[in-house]
Amino acid sequence: MRKIATILLLLGLLPGFGFGQKAAPAEMKELRGPQNPRLGFVIHGGAGVISKGSLTPAQEKEYRAKLEEAVTAGYKALQAGKSGLDAFGIAIRILEDSPLFNAGKGAVFTNEGKNELDASIMDGKTLGAGAVAGVHRVKNPITLARAVMEKSPHVMMTGDGAEKFAAEQKIELVDPKYFWTQPRWDALQKILKEEKEKSEKDAKVKSEKVSKSVIDTARPASELPYNKFGTVGAVALDKDGNMAAGTSTGGMTNKKYGRVGDAPIIGAGTYASNATCAVSATGWGEYFIRLSVARDVCSLIEYRALTIQTATDVVIKQKLQKLGGDGGVIAIDKFGNIGISFNSEGMYRAYVNSEGKPVVEIY
Ligand code: ASP
């Protein structure tokens, strides 16, 4: 009886363990033996209010081209025998250097009109991790996160201290003006104007909401239309069967008071363990922190033997959705199976399919 229960559990068929799973697409169901793992590489460029028609054909082409460039560069690095950490470093730096994404060059503005960047990485083989938060002069925060992991005894560094360490490590620092871009500035101005225009009556309604629900205060509804997010991240499975994950972001437009999101929090925005999977998240960070989203996906595989696609769907489409958050994750398991799930309108994403071809998707 116990044996039957174990088999049912592994198949996800035991009542109470299935979470109302949806069938995964055929390609994602395919399992490869651990003795013959395939290379795997998935990236995202943020989730949010990205509906068909919200991008002009020219903009869409630009996003698709940049995602394809990044995923191809990362995958080629894996094919050349580089580690997952090297591969996603290459891909994420391409996205950080592009003004299209909310990371590095294209970072959004804080309420005070600054750019404060967060990033993290995790090595699934060693469970080593590195993260930085609130840096404003580091051109490629993902590079600094890796240095924190490899060159320091710490996991997370913030602000000026992180930048002092960056200088010691000869990591490229730039004038904060480097991160200024017109569209991000306009997005902040739009929100600030709207906030200013709010009448005292609105403020009163808002303060009533505060007492009713903490969730309502995490992000004013007025910000929603501007939150196209745009954080970037990658997960990789390399030729040695090692997994790695990384995430880099400017956070959320109009963030206040030294706010730090999920992207640099190991277990929330990023997680990797060779025993289970590698995950990178994007979305409304406060919710991802509360749910330990990235680690939760891996825990469902570790403790409940769910497939990677089902695990990502359970966390995003059930748990995150229920709590009121939005966003998505990309994930890969030790067999090279890919899981992608989001409950927002869209998520910029790209992966290399089983034929080795790059696939870019937005909606
Ligand atoms: N998760 C990021 C944050 O909350 C935002 C994003 O994914 O775009 O800082």
Tab-separated table of C-alpha atoms and ligand atoms in Angstrom:
chain	number	residue	atom	x	y	z
A	1	MET	CA	0.000	0.000	0.000
A	2	ARG	CA	2.794	2.346	0.942
A	3	LYS	CA	4.565	1.546	-2.329
A	4	ILE	CA	1.419	2.383	-4.334
A	5	ALA	CA	1.022	5.642	-2.416
A	6	THR	CA	4.639	6.545	-3.184
A	7	ILE	CA	4.139	5.889	-6.894
A	8	LEU	CA	0.930	7.944	-6.900
A	9	LEU	CA	2.683	10.718	-5.050
A	10	LEU	CA	5.519	10.771	-7.552
A	11	LEU	CA	2.985	10.946	-10.348
A	12	GLY	CA	1.283	13.794	-8.533
A	13	LEU	CA	-1.954	11.787	-8.404
A	14	LEU	CA	-2.431	11.421	-4.671
A	15	PRO	CA	-5.404	13.491	-3.511
A	16	GLY	CA	-4.299	16.698	-1.871
A	17	PHE	CA	-0.948	16.692	-3.598
A	18	GLY	CA	-2.006	17.547	-7.113
A	19	PHE	CA	-2.849	21.244	-6.594
A	20	GLY	CA	-5.232	20.916	-9.580
A	21	GLN	CA	-2.246	20.676	-11.883
A	22	LYS	CA	-2.568	21.643	-15.496
A	23	ALA	CA	-0.974	19.388	-18.081
A	24	ALA	CA	2.436	20.639	-19.167
A	25	PRO	CA	3.167	21.163	-22.852
A	26	ALA	CA	4.576	18.012	-24.441
A	27	GLU	CA	8.114	19.342	-24.710
A	28	MET	CA	8.264	20.195	-21.029
A	29	LYS	CA	7.124	16.757	-19.943
A	30	GLU	CA	10.001	15.038	-21.610
A	31	LEU	CA	12.523	13.824	-19.069
A	32	ARG	CA	16.135	13.108	-19.872
A	33	GLY	CA	18.250	10.782	-17.787
A	34	PRO	CA	20.675	12.511	-15.439
A	35	GLN	CA	23.531	10.640	-17.126
A	36	ASN	CA	22.772	12.547	-20.311
A	37	PRO	CA	21.630	16.003	-19.307
A	38	ARG	CA	20.994	18.458	-22.076
A	39	LEU	CA	22.181	22.014	-21.976
A	40	GLY	CA	19.454	24.380	-20.944
A	41	PHE	CA	19.180	28.119	-21.070
A	42	VAL	CA	16.219	30.397	-20.373
A	43	ILE	CA	16.093	34.155	-19.886
A	44	HIS	CA	13.418	36.692	-19.017
A	45	GLY	CA	13.197	40.415	-19.539
A	46	GLY	CA	10.455	41.144	-17.018
A	47	ALA	CA	6.741	40.572	-16.629
A	48	GLY	CA	3.886	43.005	-16.350
A	49	VAL	CA	1.304	44.968	-18.291
A	50	ILE	CA	2.543	43.974	-21.710
A	51	SER	CA	-0.513	43.372	-23.825
A	52	LYS	CA	-0.759	42.907	-27.556
A	53	GLY	CA	-0.996	46.400	-28.949
A	54	SER	CA	0.907	48.034	-26.085
A	55	LEU	CA	4.087	47.749	-28.143
A	56	THR	CA	4.463	49.179	-31.642
A	57	PRO	CA	5.670	46.636	-34.236
A	58	ALA	CA	9.045	48.407	-34.220
A	59	GLN	CA	9.318	48.197	-30.408
A	60	GLU	CA	8.311	44.556	-30.407
A	61	LYS	CA	10.956	43.820	-33.017
A	62	GLU	CA	13.574	45.561	-30.890
A	63	TYR	CA	12.658	43.565	-27.763
A	64	ARG	CA	12.604	40.294	-29.659
A	65	ALA	CA	15.978	40.977	-31.271
A	66	LYS	CA	17.643	41.820	-27.945
A	67	LEU	CA	16.195	38.764	-26.197
A	68	GLU	CA	17.323	36.546	-29.063
A	69	GLU	CA	20.794	38.068	-28.983
A	70	ALA	CA	21.087	37.439	-25.238
A	71	VAL	CA	19.710	33.885	-25.212
A	72	THR	CA	21.855	32.912	-28.197
A	73	ALA	CA	25.015	34.357	-26.649
A	74	GLY	CA	24.387	32.540	-23.368
A	75	TYR	CA	23.596	29.249	-25.056
A	76	LYS	CA	26.669	29.464	-27.303
A	77	ALA	CA	28.781	29.954	-24.191
A	78	LEU	CA	27.288	26.759	-22.727
A	79	GLN	CA	27.965	24.919	-25.986
A	80	ALA	CA	31.556	26.110	-25.844
A	81	GLY	CA	31.833	24.396	-22.464
A	82	LYS	CA	31.469	27.449	-20.239
A	83	SER	CA	29.703	27.128	-16.903
A	84	GLY	CA	26.102	28.207	-16.360
A	85	LEU	CA	27.400	31.101	-14.240
A	86	ASP	CA	29.544	32.326	-17.131
A	87	ALA	CA	26.745	31.834	-19.650
A	88	PHE	CA	24.092	33.809	-17.848
A	89	GLY	CA	26.637	36.465	-16.922
A	90	ILE	CA	27.122	37.024	-20.653
A	91	ALA	CA	23.383	37.052	-21.381
A	92	ILE	CA	22.416	39.268	-18.454
A	93	ARG	CA	25.117	41.811	-19.233
A	94	ILE	CA	23.688	42.127	-22.762
A	95	LEU	CA	20.278	42.920	-21.248
A	96	GLU	CA	21.763	45.201	-18.550
A	97	ASP	CA	23.537	47.210	-21.254
A	98	SER	CA	20.304	47.715	-23.189
A	99	PRO	CA	17.991	50.631	-22.307
A	100	LEU	CA	14.997	48.405	-23.118
A	101	PHE	CA	15.049	46.510	-19.833
A	102	ASN	CA	14.709	47.617	-16.239
A	103	ALA	CA	18.212	46.566	-15.241
A	104	GLY	CA	21.574	48.282	-15.648
A	105	LYS	CA	21.301	51.036	-18.269
A	106	GLY	CA	17.490	50.973	-18.450
A	107	ALA	CA	16.849	50.950	-14.681
A	108	VAL	CA	13.716	52.723	-13.475
A	109	PHE	CA	13.807	55.760	-11.172
A	110	THR	CA	13.152	55.890	-7.473
A	111	ASN	CA	10.771	58.434	-5.986
A	112	GLU	CA	13.778	60.732	-5.481
A	113	GLY	CA	14.761	60.501	-9.145
A	114	LYS	CA	17.710	58.155	-8.617
A	115	ASN	CA	18.511	54.713	-9.981
A	116	GLU	CA	19.149	52.033	-7.373
A	117	LEU	CA	20.032	48.646	-8.709
A	118	ASP	CA	19.697	45.156	-7.208
A	119	ALA	CA	21.054	41.815	-8.430
A	120	SER	CA	21.811	38.292	-7.267
A	121	ILE	CA	23.201	34.998	-8.451
A	122	MET	CA	23.251	31.462	-7.112
A	123	ASP	CA	25.404	28.474	-7.964
A	124	GLY	CA	23.378	25.254	-7.793
A	125	LYS	CA	26.458	23.075	-7.358
A	126	THR	CA	27.807	24.683	-4.192
A	127	LEU	CA	24.728	26.613	-3.024
A	128	GLY	CA	27.052	29.616	-3.069
A	129	ALA	CA	25.224	32.904	-3.548
A	130	GLY	CA	25.986	36.575	-4.050
A	131	ALA	CA	23.758	39.644	-4.037
A	132	VAL	CA	23.912	43.429	-4.121
A	133	ALA	CA	21.188	45.949	-3.352
A	134	GLY	CA	20.783	49.686	-3.803
A	135	VAL	CA	23.911	50.303	-5.882
A	136	HIS	CA	23.881	53.347	-8.142
A	137	ARG	CA	27.260	53.414	-9.874
A	138	VAL	CA	27.814	49.790	-10.867
A	139	LYS	CA	27.392	49.337	-14.625
A	140	ASN	CA	26.689	45.602	-14.412
A	141	PRO	CA	25.327	44.646	-10.985
A	142	ILE	CA	25.249	40.953	-11.997
A	143	THR	CA	29.057	41.019	-12.233
A	144	LEU	CA	29.294	42.494	-8.760
A	145	ALA	CA	26.879	39.871	-7.364
A	146	ARG	CA	29.188	37.163	-8.680
A	147	ALA	CA	32.197	38.864	-7.105
A	148	VAL	CA	30.368	38.985	-3.761
A	149	MET	CA	29.852	35.229	-4.048
A	150	GLU	CA	33.350	34.348	-5.192
A	151	LYS	CA	35.605	37.008	-3.712
A	152	SER	CA	34.045	37.796	-0.343
A	153	PRO	CA	32.924	35.798	2.691
A	154	HIS	CA	29.473	37.427	2.433
A	155	VAL	CA	26.248	36.779	0.535
A	156	MET	CA	24.775	40.281	0.303
A	157	MET	CA	26.231	43.793	0.195
A	158	THR	CA	24.330	47.048	-0.082
A	159	GLY	CA	24.815	50.641	-1.230
A	160	ASP	CA	28.114	52.425	-0.689
A	161	GLY	CA	29.776	49.387	0.894
A	162	ALA	CA	28.953	47.264	-2.135
A	163	GLU	CA	30.419	49.979	-4.364
A	164	LYS	CA	33.584	50.178	-2.294
A	165	PHE	CA	33.945	46.431	-2.769
A	166	ALA	CA	33.267	46.865	-6.513
A	167	ALA	CA	36.096	49.402	-6.755
A	168	GLU	CA	38.449	47.030	-4.904
A	169	GLN	CA	37.497	44.274	-7.332
A	170	LYS	CA	38.060	46.609	-10.303
A	171	ILE	CA	34.454	46.195	-11.402
A	172	GLU	CA	33.338	48.950	-13.769
A	173	LEU	CA	31.775	51.957	-12.058
A	174	VAL	CA	29.991	54.680	-13.993
A	175	ASP	CA	28.667	58.144	-13.317
A	176	PRO	CA	25.082	57.730	-12.019
A	177	LYS	CA	23.991	59.824	-15.038
A	178	TYR	CA	24.757	56.782	-17.194
A	179	PHE	CA	21.448	55.256	-16.012
A	180	TRP	CA	19.322	58.270	-17.029
A	181	THR	CA	16.928	57.442	-19.880
A	182	GLN	CA	14.029	59.525	-21.132
A	183	PRO	CA	11.291	56.837	-21.079
A	184	ARG	CA	12.081	55.862	-17.461
A	185	TRP	CA	12.218	59.506	-16.420
A	186	ASP	CA	8.885	60.167	-18.130
A	187	ALA	CA	7.359	57.148	-16.375
A	188	LEU	CA	8.396	58.539	-12.996
A	189	GLN	CA	7.126	62.044	-13.841
A	190	LYS	CA	3.786	60.594	-14.872
A	191	ILE	CA	3.401	58.800	-11.553
A	192	LEU	CA	4.553	61.806	-9.509
A	193	LYS	CA	2.133	64.089	-11.360
A	194	GLU	CA	-0.701	61.689	-10.764
A	195	GLU	CA	0.181	61.417	-7.083
A	196	LYS	CA	0.300	65.198	-6.783
A	197	GLU	CA	-3.053	65.562	-8.483
A	198	LYS	CA	-4.700	63.255	-6.038
A	199	SER	CA	-7.070	65.109	-3.878
A	200	GLU	CA	-7.176	64.957	-0.095
A	201	LYS	CA	-10.234	62.833	-0.532
A	202	ASP	CA	-8.209	60.208	-2.361
A	203	ALA	CA	-5.561	60.332	0.351
A	204	LYS	CA	-8.245	59.692	2.930
A	205	VAL	CA	-9.577	56.706	1.022
A	206	LYS	CA	-6.035	55.405	0.779
A	207	SER	CA	-5.409	55.773	4.495
A	208	GLU	CA	-8.615	53.881	5.193
A	209	LYS	CA	-7.310	51.112	2.987
A	210	VAL	CA	-4.054	51.070	4.948
A	211	SER	CA	-5.844	50.101	8.070
A	212	LYS	CA	-7.807	47.452	6.220
A	213	SER	CA	-5.036	45.755	4.330
A	214	VAL	CA	-1.251	45.868	4.197
A	215	ILE	CA	-1.410	44.404	0.714
A	216	ASP	CA	-3.358	47.406	-0.605
A	217	THR	CA	-0.556	49.719	0.483
A	218	ALA	CA	2.285	47.786	-1.125
A	219	ARG	CA	1.727	49.474	-4.469
A	220	PRO	CA	-0.910	52.115	-5.156
A	221	ALA	CA	-3.331	51.043	-7.846
A	222	SER	CA	-2.463	54.239	-9.681
A	223	GLU	CA	0.965	52.808	-10.456
A	224	LEU	CA	-0.291	49.664	-12.093
A	225	PRO	CA	-0.446	50.882	-15.691
A	226	TYR	CA	3.164	52.024	-15.540
A	227	ASN	CA	4.516	48.821	-14.155
A	228	LYS	CA	5.848	47.040	-17.144
A	229	PHE	CA	8.543	45.761	-14.794
A	230	GLY	CA	11.412	44.724	-17.089
A	231	THR	CA	13.735	43.034	-14.639
A	232	VAL	CA	16.071	40.560	-16.310
A	233	GLY	CA	17.122	37.079	-15.288
A	234	ALA	CA	18.479	33.769	-16.513
A	235	VAL	CA	18.689	30.129	-15.521
A	236	ALA	CA	21.149	27.647	-16.954
A	237	LEU	CA	22.032	23.968	-16.957
A	238	ASP	CA	25.576	23.407	-18.160
A	239	LYS	CA	27.386	20.407	-19.624
A	240	ASP	CA	28.478	19.220	-16.181
A	241	GLY	CA	24.863	19.150	-14.997
A	242	ASN	CA	25.340	22.236	-12.838
A	243	MET	CA	22.524	24.730	-12.528
A	244	ALA	CA	22.736	28.433	-11.873
A	245	ALA	CA	20.343	31.369	-11.672
A	246	GLY	CA	20.701	35.129	-11.734
A	247	THR	CA	18.452	38.195	-11.625
A	248	SER	CA	19.131	41.915	-12.086
A	249	THR	CA	16.782	44.890	-11.736
A	250	GLY	CA	16.278	48.579	-11.156
A	251	GLY	CA	13.337	47.648	-8.924
A	252	MET	CA	10.010	49.421	-9.318
A	253	THR	CA	9.343	52.946	-10.568
A	254	ASN	CA	8.757	55.404	-7.715
A	255	LYS	CA	10.107	53.036	-5.053
A	256	LYS	CA	10.752	54.823	-1.794
A	257	TYR	CA	12.898	54.859	1.361
A	258	GLY	CA	15.683	52.519	0.293
A	259	ARG	CA	13.164	49.898	-0.768
A	260	VAL	CA	14.698	46.583	-1.805
A	261	GLY	CA	12.709	44.091	-3.851
A	262	ASP	CA	12.953	40.354	-4.330
A	263	ALA	CA	15.615	40.300	-7.044
A	264	PRO	CA	18.599	40.348	-4.650
A	265	ILE	CA	16.923	38.121	-2.062
A	266	ILE	CA	18.146	34.548	-2.360
A	267	GLY	CA	15.100	32.284	-2.232
A	268	ALA	CA	12.705	35.012	-3.362
A	269	GLY	CA	13.959	36.318	-6.725
A	270	THR	CA	16.719	33.807	-7.340
A	271	TYR	CA	17.460	30.238	-6.320
A	272	ALA	CA	19.500	27.328	-7.672
A	273	SER	CA	20.296	23.878	-6.367
A	274	ASN	CA	21.600	20.975	-8.412
A	275	ALA	CA	19.304	18.725	-6.394
A	276	THR	CA	16.174	20.383	-7.764
A	277	CYS	CA	16.109	23.390	-10.051
A	278	ALA	CA	17.202	26.933	-10.858
A	279	VAL	CA	14.710	29.816	-10.785
A	280	SER	CA	14.702	33.531	-11.599
A	281	ALA	CA	11.664	35.680	-10.857
A	282	THR	CA	10.187	38.977	-11.958
A	283	GLY	CA	7.171	40.878	-10.735
A	284	TRP	CA	5.853	42.729	-7.743
A	285	GLY	CA	8.763	42.094	-5.390
A	286	GLU	CA	6.976	42.478	-2.065
A	287	TYR	CA	4.846	39.424	-2.867
A	288	PHE	CA	7.753	37.376	-4.142
A	289	ILE	CA	9.604	38.015	-0.886
A	290	ARG	CA	6.627	37.007	1.261
A	291	LEU	CA	6.186	33.762	-0.625
A	292	SER	CA	9.889	32.894	-1.035
A	293	VAL	CA	8.878	32.236	-4.613
A	294	ALA	CA	12.108	30.922	-6.132
A	295	ARG	CA	12.866	28.537	-3.272
A	296	ASP	CA	9.226	27.455	-3.135
A	297	VAL	CA	9.346	26.258	-6.758
A	298	CYS	CA	12.393	24.120	-5.909
A	299	SER	CA	10.798	22.895	-2.667
A	300	LEU	CA	7.776	21.589	-4.582
A	301	ILE	CA	10.147	19.528	-6.674
A	302	GLU	CA	12.174	18.407	-3.668
A	303	TYR	CA	9.319	17.530	-1.330
A	304	ARG	CA	6.433	16.821	-3.664
A	305	ALA	CA	8.147	15.596	-6.810
A	306	LEU	CA	6.149	17.902	-9.055
A	307	THR	CA	7.336	18.525	-12.599
A	308	ILE	CA	9.061	21.850	-13.156
A	309	GLN	CA	6.147	23.297	-15.138
A	310	THR	CA	3.613	22.243	-12.521
A	311	ALA	CA	5.768	23.599	-9.700
A	312	THR	CA	6.046	27.017	-11.374
A	313	ASP	CA	2.309	27.084	-12.095
A	314	VAL	CA	1.418	26.182	-8.499
A	315	VAL	CA	3.557	28.992	-7.105
A	316	ILE	CA	2.573	31.677	-9.624
A	317	LYS	CA	-0.954	30.849	-10.754
A	318	GLN	CA	-2.174	29.637	-7.398
A	319	LYS	CA	-0.151	30.951	-4.460
A	320	LEU	CA	0.984	34.316	-5.874
A	321	GLN	CA	-2.351	34.895	-7.549
A	322	LYS	CA	-4.209	34.152	-4.313
A	323	LEU	CA	-2.107	36.609	-2.337
A	324	GLY	CA	-2.727	39.348	-4.912
A	325	GLY	CA	0.723	39.623	-6.480
A	326	ASP	CA	1.675	39.495	-10.110
A	327	GLY	CA	4.671	38.499	-12.163
A	328	GLY	CA	6.334	35.307	-13.259
A	329	VAL	CA	9.264	32.915	-13.102
A	330	ILE	CA	11.532	31.004	-15.415
A	331	ALA	CA	12.959	27.713	-14.185
A	332	ILE	CA	14.950	24.716	-15.308
A	333	ASP	CA	15.393	21.315	-13.676
A	334	LYS	CA	18.354	18.965	-13.571
A	335	PHE	CA	17.122	17.138	-16.678
A	336	GLY	CA	16.933	20.307	-18.739
A	337	ASN	CA	13.133	20.580	-18.588
A	338	ILE	CA	11.911	24.147	-18.653
A	339	GLY	CA	9.133	25.689	-16.561
A	340	ILE	CA	7.756	29.140	-17.376
A	341	SER	CA	4.756	30.623	-15.603
A	342	PHE	CA	3.306	34.128	-15.205
A	343	ASN	CA	-0.007	35.607	-14.142
A	344	SER	CA	0.634	39.045	-15.625
A	345	GLU	CA	-0.466	39.973	-19.128
A	346	GLY	CA	2.925	39.264	-20.569
A	347	MET	CA	6.485	38.317	-19.801
A	348	TYR	CA	9.475	38.890	-22.056
A	349	ARG	CA	11.184	35.521	-22.260
A	350	ALA	CA	13.402	33.393	-24.436
A	351	TYR	CA	14.798	29.898	-24.313
A	352	VAL	CA	16.618	27.428	-26.470
A	353	ASN	CA	14.393	24.526	-27.495
A	354	SER	CA	15.318	20.841	-27.758
A	355	GLU	CA	16.523	21.405	-31.341
A	356	GLY	CA	18.909	24.070	-30.109
A	357	LYS	CA	16.865	26.911	-31.634
A	358	PRO	CA	16.133	30.186	-29.826
A	359	VAL	CA	12.457	30.829	-29.094
A	360	VAL	CA	11.344	34.328	-28.053
A	361	GLU	CA	7.908	34.980	-26.552
A	362	ILE	CA	6.229	38.029	-25.041
A	363	TYR	CA	2.481	37.512	-24.533
B	1	ASP	N1	10.836	42.140	-8.902
B	1	ASP	C1	11.336	43.468	-9.113
B	1	ASP	C2	11.208	44.237	-7.826
B	1	ASP	O1	10.206	44.131	-7.171
B	1	ASP	C3	10.624	44.201	-10.182
B	1	ASP	C4	10.552	43.472	-11.482
B	1	ASP	O2	10.588	42.258	-11.526
B	1	ASP	O3	10.474	44.119	-12.509
B	1	ASP	O4	12.103	44.983	-7.521
